[in-house]
Structure formats: structure tokens, C-alpha cells
PDB file of C-alpha atoms and ligand atoms in Angstrom:
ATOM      1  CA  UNK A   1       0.000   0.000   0.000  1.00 55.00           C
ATOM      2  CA  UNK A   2       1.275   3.799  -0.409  1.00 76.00           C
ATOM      3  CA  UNK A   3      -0.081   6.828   0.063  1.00 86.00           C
ATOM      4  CA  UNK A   4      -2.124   8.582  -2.940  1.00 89.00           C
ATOM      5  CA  UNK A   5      -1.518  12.384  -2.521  1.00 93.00           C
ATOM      6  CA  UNK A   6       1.627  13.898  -2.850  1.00 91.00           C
ATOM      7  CA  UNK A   7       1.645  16.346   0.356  1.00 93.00           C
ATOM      8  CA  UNK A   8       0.717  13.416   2.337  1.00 95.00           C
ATOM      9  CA  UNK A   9       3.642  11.504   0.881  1.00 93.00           C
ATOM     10  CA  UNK A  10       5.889  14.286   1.437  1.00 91.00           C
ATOM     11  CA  UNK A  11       4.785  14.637   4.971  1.00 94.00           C
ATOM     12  CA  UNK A  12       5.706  10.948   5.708  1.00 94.00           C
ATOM     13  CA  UNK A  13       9.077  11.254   4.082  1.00 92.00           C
ATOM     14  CA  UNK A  14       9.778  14.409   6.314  1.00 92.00           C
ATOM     15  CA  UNK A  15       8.351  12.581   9.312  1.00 94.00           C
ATOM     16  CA  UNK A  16      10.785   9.716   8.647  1.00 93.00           C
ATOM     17  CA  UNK A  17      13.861  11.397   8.185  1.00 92.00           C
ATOM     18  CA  UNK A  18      12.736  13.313  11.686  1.00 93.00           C
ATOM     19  CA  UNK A  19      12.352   9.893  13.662  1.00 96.00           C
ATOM     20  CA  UNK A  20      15.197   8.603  12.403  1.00 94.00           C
ATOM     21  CA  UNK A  21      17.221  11.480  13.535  1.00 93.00           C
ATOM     22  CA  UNK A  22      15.531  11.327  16.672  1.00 95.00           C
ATOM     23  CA  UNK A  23      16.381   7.714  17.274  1.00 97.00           C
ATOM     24  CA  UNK A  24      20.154   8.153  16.932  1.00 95.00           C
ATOM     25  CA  UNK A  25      20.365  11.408  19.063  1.00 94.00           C
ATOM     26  CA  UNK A  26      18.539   9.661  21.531  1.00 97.00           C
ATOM     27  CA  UNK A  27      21.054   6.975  21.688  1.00 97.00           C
ATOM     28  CA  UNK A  28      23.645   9.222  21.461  1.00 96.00           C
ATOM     29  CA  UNK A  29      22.512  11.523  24.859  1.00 96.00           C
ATOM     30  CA  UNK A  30      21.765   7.561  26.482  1.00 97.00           C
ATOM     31  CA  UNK A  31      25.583   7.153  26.192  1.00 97.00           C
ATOM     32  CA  UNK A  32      26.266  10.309  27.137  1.00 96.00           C
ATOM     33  CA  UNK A  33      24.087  10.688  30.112  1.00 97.00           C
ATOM     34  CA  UNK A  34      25.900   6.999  30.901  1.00 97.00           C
ATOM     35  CA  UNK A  35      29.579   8.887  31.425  1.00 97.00           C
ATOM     36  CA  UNK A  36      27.976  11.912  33.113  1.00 96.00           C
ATOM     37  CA  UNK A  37      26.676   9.205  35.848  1.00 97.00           C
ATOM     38  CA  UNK A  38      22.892   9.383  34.714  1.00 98.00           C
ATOM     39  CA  UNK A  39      22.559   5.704  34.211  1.00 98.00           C
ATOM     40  CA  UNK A  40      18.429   6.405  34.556  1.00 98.00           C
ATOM     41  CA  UNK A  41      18.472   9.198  32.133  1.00 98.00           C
ATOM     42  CA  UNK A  42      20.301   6.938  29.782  1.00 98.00           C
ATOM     43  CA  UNK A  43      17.665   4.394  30.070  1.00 98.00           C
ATOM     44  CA  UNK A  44      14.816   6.711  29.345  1.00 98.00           C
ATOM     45  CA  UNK A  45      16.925   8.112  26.021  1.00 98.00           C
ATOM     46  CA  UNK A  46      17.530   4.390  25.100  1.00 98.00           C
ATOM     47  CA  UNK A  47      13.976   3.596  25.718  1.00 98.00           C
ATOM     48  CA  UNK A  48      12.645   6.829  24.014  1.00 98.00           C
ATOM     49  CA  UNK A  49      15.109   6.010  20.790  1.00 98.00           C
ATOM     50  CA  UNK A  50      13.072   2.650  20.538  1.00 98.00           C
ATOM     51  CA  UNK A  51      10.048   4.692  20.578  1.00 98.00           C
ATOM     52  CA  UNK A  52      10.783   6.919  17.891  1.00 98.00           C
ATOM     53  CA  UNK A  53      11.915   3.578  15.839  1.00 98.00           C
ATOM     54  CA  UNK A  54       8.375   2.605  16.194  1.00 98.00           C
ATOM     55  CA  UNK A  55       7.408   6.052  14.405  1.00 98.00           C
ATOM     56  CA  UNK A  56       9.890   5.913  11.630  1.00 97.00           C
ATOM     57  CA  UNK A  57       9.329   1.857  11.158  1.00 97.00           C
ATOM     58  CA  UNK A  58       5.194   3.054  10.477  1.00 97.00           C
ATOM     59  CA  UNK A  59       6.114   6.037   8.369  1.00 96.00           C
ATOM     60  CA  UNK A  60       8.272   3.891   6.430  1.00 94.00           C
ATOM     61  CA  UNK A  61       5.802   1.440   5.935  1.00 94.00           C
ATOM     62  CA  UNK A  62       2.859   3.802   4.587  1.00 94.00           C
ATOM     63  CA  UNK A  63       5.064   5.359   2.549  1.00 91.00           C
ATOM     64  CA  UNK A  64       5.012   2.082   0.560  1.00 83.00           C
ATOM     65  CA  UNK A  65       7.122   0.498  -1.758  1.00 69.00           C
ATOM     66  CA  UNK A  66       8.207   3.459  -3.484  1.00 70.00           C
ATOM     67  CA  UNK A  67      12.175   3.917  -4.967  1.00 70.00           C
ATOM     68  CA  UNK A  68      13.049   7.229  -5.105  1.00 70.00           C
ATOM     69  CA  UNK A  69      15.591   9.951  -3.752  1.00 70.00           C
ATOM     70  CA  UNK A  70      14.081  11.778  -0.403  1.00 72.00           C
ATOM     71  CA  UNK A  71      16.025  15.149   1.225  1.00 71.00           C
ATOM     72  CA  UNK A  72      15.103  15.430   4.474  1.00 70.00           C
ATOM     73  CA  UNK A  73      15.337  18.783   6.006  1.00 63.00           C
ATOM     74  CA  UNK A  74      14.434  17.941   9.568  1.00 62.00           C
ATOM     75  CA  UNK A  75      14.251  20.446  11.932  1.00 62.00           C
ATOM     76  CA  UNK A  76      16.735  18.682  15.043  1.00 67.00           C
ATOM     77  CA  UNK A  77      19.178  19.501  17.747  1.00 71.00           C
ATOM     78  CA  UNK A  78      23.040  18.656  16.624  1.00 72.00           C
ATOM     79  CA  UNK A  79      26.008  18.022  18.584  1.00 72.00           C
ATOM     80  CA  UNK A  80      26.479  16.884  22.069  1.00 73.00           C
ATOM     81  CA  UNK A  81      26.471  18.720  25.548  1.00 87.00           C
ATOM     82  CA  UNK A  82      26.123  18.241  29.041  1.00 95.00           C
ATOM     83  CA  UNK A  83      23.049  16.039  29.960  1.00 97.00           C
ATOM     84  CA  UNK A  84      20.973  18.702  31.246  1.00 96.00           C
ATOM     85  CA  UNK A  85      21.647  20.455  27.339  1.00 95.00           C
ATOM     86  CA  UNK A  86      20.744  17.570  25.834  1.00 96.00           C
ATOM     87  CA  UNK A  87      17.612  17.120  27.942  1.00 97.00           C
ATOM     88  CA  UNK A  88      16.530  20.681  26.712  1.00 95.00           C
ATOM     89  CA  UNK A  89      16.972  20.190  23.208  1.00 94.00           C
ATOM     90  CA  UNK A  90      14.914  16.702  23.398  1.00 96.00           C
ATOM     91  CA  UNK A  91      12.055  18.705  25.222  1.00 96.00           C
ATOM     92  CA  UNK A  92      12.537  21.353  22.221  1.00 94.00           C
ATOM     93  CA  UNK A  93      12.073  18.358  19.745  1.00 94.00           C
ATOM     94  CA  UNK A  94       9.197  16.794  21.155  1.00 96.00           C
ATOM     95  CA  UNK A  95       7.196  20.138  21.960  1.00 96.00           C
ATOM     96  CA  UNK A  96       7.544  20.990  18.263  1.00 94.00           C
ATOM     97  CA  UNK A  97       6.100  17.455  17.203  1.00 95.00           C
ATOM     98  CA  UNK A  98       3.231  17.500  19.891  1.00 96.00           C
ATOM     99  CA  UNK A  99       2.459  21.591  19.160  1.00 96.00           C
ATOM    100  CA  UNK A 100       3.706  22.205  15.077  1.00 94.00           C
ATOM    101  CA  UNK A 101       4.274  19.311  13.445  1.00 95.00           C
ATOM    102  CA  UNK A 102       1.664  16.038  13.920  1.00 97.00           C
ATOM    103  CA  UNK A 103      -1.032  17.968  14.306  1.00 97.00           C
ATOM    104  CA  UNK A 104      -0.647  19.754  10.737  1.00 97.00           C
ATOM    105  CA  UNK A 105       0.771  16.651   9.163  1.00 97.00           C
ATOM    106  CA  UNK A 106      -2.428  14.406  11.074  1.00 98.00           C
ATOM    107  CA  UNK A 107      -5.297  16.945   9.477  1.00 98.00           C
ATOM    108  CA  UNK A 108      -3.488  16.517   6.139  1.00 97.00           C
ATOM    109  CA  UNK A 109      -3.814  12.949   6.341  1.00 97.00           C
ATOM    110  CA  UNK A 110      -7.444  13.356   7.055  1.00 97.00           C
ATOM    111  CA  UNK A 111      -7.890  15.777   4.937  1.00 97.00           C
ATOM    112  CA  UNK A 112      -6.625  14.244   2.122  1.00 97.00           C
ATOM    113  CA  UNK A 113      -8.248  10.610   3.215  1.00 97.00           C
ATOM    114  CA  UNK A 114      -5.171   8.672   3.701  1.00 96.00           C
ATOM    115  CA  UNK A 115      -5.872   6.303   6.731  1.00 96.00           C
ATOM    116  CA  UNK A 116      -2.195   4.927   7.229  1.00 96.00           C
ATOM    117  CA  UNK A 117      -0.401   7.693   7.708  1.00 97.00           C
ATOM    118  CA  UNK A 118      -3.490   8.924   9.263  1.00 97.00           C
ATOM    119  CA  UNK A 119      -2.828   5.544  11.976  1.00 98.00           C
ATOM    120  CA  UNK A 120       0.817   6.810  11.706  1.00 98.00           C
ATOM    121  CA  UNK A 121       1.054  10.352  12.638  1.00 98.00           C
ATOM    122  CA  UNK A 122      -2.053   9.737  15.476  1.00 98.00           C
ATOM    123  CA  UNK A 123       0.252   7.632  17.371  1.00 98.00           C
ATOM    124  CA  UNK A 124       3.387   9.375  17.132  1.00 98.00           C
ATOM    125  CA  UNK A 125       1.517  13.157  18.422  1.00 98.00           C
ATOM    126  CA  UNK A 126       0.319  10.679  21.107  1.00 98.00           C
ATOM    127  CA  UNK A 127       3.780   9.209  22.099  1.00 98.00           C
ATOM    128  CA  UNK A 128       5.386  12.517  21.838  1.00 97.00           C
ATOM    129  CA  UNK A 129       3.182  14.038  24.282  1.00 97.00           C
ATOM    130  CA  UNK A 130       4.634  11.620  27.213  1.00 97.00           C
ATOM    131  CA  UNK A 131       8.115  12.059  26.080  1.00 98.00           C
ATOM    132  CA  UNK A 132       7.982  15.847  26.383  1.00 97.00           C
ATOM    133  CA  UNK A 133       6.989  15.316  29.694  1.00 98.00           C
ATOM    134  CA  UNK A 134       9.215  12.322  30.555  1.00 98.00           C
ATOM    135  CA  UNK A 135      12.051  14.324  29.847  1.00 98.00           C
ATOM    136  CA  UNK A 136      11.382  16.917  31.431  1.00 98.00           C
ATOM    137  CA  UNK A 137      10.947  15.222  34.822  1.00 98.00           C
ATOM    138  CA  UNK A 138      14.393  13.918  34.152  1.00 98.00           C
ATOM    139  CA  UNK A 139      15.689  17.549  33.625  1.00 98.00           C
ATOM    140  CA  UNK A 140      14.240  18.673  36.178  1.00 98.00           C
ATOM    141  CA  UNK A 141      15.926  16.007  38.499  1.00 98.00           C
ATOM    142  CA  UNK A 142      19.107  16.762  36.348  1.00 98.00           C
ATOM    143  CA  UNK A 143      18.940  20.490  37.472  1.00 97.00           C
ATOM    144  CA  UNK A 144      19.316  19.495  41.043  1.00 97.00           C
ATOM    145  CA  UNK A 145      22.017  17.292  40.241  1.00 96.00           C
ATOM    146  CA  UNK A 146      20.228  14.146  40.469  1.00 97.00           C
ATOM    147  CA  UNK A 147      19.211  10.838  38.442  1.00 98.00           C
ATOM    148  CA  UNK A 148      15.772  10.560  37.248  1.00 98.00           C
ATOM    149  CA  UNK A 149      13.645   8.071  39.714  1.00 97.00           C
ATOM    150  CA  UNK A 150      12.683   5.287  38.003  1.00 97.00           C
ATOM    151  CA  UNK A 151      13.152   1.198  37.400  1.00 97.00           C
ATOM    152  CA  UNK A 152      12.014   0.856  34.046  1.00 98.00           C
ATOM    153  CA  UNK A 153      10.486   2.182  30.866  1.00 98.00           C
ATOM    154  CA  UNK A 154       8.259   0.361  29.159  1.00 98.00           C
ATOM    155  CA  UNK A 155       7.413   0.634  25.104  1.00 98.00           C
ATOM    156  CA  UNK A 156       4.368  -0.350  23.029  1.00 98.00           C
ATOM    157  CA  UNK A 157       6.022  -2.073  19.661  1.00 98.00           C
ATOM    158  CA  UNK A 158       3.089  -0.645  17.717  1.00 98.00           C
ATOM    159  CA  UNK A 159       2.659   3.197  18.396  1.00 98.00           C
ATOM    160  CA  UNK A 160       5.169   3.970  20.848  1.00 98.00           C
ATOM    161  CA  UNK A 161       3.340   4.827  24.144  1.00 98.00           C
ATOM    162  CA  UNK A 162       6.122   5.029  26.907  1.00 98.00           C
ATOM    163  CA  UNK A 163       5.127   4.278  30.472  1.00 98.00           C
ATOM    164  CA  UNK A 164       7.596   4.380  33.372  1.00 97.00           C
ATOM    165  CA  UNK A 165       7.655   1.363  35.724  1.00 95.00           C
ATOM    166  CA  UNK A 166       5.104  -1.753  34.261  1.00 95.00           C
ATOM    167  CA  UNK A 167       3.220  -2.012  31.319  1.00 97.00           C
ATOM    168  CA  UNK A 168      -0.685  -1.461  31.367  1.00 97.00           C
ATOM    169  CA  UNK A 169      -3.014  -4.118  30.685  1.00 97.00           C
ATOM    170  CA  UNK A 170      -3.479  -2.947  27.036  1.00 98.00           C
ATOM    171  CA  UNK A 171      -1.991   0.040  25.784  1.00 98.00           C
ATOM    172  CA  UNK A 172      -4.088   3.274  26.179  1.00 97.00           C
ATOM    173  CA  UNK A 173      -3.172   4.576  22.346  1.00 97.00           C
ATOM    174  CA  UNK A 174      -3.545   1.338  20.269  1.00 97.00           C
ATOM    175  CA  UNK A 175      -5.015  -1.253  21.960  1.00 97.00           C
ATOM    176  CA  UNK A 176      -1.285  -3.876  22.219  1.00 98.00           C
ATOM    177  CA  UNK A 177      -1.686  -5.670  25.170  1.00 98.00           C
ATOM    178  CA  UNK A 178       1.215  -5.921  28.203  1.00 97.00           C
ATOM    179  CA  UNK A 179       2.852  -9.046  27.015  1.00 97.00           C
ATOM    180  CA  UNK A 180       3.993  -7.241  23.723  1.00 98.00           C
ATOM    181  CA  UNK A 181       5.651  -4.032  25.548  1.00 98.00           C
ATOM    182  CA  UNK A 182       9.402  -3.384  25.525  1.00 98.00           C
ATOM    183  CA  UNK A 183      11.226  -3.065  29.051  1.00 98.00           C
ATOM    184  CA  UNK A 184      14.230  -1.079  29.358  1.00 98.00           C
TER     185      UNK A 184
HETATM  186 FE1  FE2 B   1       8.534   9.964  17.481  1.00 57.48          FE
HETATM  187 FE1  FE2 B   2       9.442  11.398  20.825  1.00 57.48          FE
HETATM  188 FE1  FE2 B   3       0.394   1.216  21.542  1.00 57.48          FE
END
């Protein structure tokens, strides 16, 4: 399957090229936040990167089968600071996906009546949502020179969802239920 208009298309690409951006960084900061002695934040980053897998793995997908050159000009944070830096420029990130970015790209879906990249951009805006806020409890513990509080991060395979500390029964955005979760 692929997607029939071209803005919708071009939307996916740029949404792509965005998560996959997002997924390195993330793992980058993880290692980072690892040698700063933030062995929690790193988790969360690590966790988060799988998340924003998810996202580029269903934009991929409902892109469809199509061969052709794609520049990405993806808005994104470069180059690596202190932890509490790097936390900043991931809040940055995510605000701009929850406030700017899905919702335009998710009414251009609708708009243009393309149901999987509708599916796709609904449950990134979702995921992004806790992430911005994930990271900026760990910031916030950052500030004060402390680790994040937390034993695990759990995400759903399917959308993305991230939940500190246990999986729900069945995930609140999609449906996926506990057994399929990934625990950092
Ligand atoms: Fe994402
Ligand atoms: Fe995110
Ligand atoms: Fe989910």
C-alpha cells in the first residue's frame, strides 16, 4: 500500500527522516548521560530512541514500496552537551512534534483521506506528548544534580506509548496488550 496524494507523501518522508534522527540522538545523549553518571536518564533516552523507531518503522511502511531519492530537512538539535543540554533540546524536539508538526501533518492525512499515515502520525503526536513530559521530569531532576527516579520504561512495539515502571493491561493509544511491551 502507499499513500495517494503527494503532500501526504511528502509529509511521511519528512516525518521519517525526523524519527530517524531522533532515534540516533537519543542513543547518542543515552551514552552520554551513561559517562555523566545518569545511568536512569540513559535508560529513558535508550527507551525513548526505541520509541521513535516505532514512528519511523510506520512512516516507512505507509510510505510504501516506493524507490526514489528523499532530502530530508528535519528540523533537530546537533552536537552533544552536558546532559541537562541535551535534555533541553529533546524537550525542544518533542514540543515541536506534539504543538507544530503532527497535528498539521495528522489533518493533512485526514484531509486528504489517507488512513495509514493517518494511523501513523495519530500515534506518534500521542507518544510525543509523554516524552515531552518524561524528559522533562528527568531535567528537572538533572537540574538538582540528580538521576531521574525510576526502574524501568516500558514501550508499546506498535505506536510507541512510553510508560515508566510496568506495562498497562493494554496500551491506552492502540489497543497492544502488556505481554507485547518493551522493558528497558
Ligand atoms: Fe517519534
Ligand atoms: Fe518522541
Ligand atoms: Fe500502543
Amino acid at each position: 500500500m502507499s499513500v495517494k496524494n503527494a503532500m501526504t507523501s511528502e509529509f511521511l518522508h519528512s516525518a521519517y527522516g525526523g524519527e530517524s534522527m531522533a532515534h540516533m540522538r537519543y542513543l547518542i545523549w543515552g551514552d552520554l548521560a551513561e559517562k555523566e553518571g545518569f545511568p536512569n536518564v540513559a535508560k529513558l533516552f535508550r527507551a525513548i530512541s526505541y520509541a521513535e523507531q516505532v514512528h519511523a518503522t510506520n512512516h516507512f511502511r505507509a510510505i510504501g514500496g516506493e524507490t526514489a531519492a528523499a532530502t530530508v530537512a528535519a528540523g533537530g538539535i546537533f552536537g552533544p552537551n552536558k546532559t541537562a543540554d541535551n535534555l533541553r533540546g529533546a524537550i525542544m524536539g518533542e514540543l515541536h512534534e506534539v504543538e507544530q508538526m503532527y497535528p498539521v501533518y495528522l489533518h493533512t492525512a485526514e484531509f486528504q483521506n489517507e488512513p495509514e499515515a493517518k494511523r501513523s502520525f495519530h500515534f506518534a503526536l500521542e507518544a510525543e506528548k509523554q516524552h515531552a513530559s518524561l524528559y522533562q521530569q528527568a531535567l528537572d531532576a538533572v537540574t538538582e544534580g540528580k538521576d531521574i527516579a525510576l526502574d524501568s520504561v516500558y514501550i508499546c512495539p506498535i505506536c510507541g506509548h512510553t510508560v515508566l515502571n510496568g506495562a498497562p493491561d493494554r496500551c491506552p493509544i492502540c489497543g497492544t496488550v502488556k505481554e507485547q511491551y518493551h522493558g528497558f
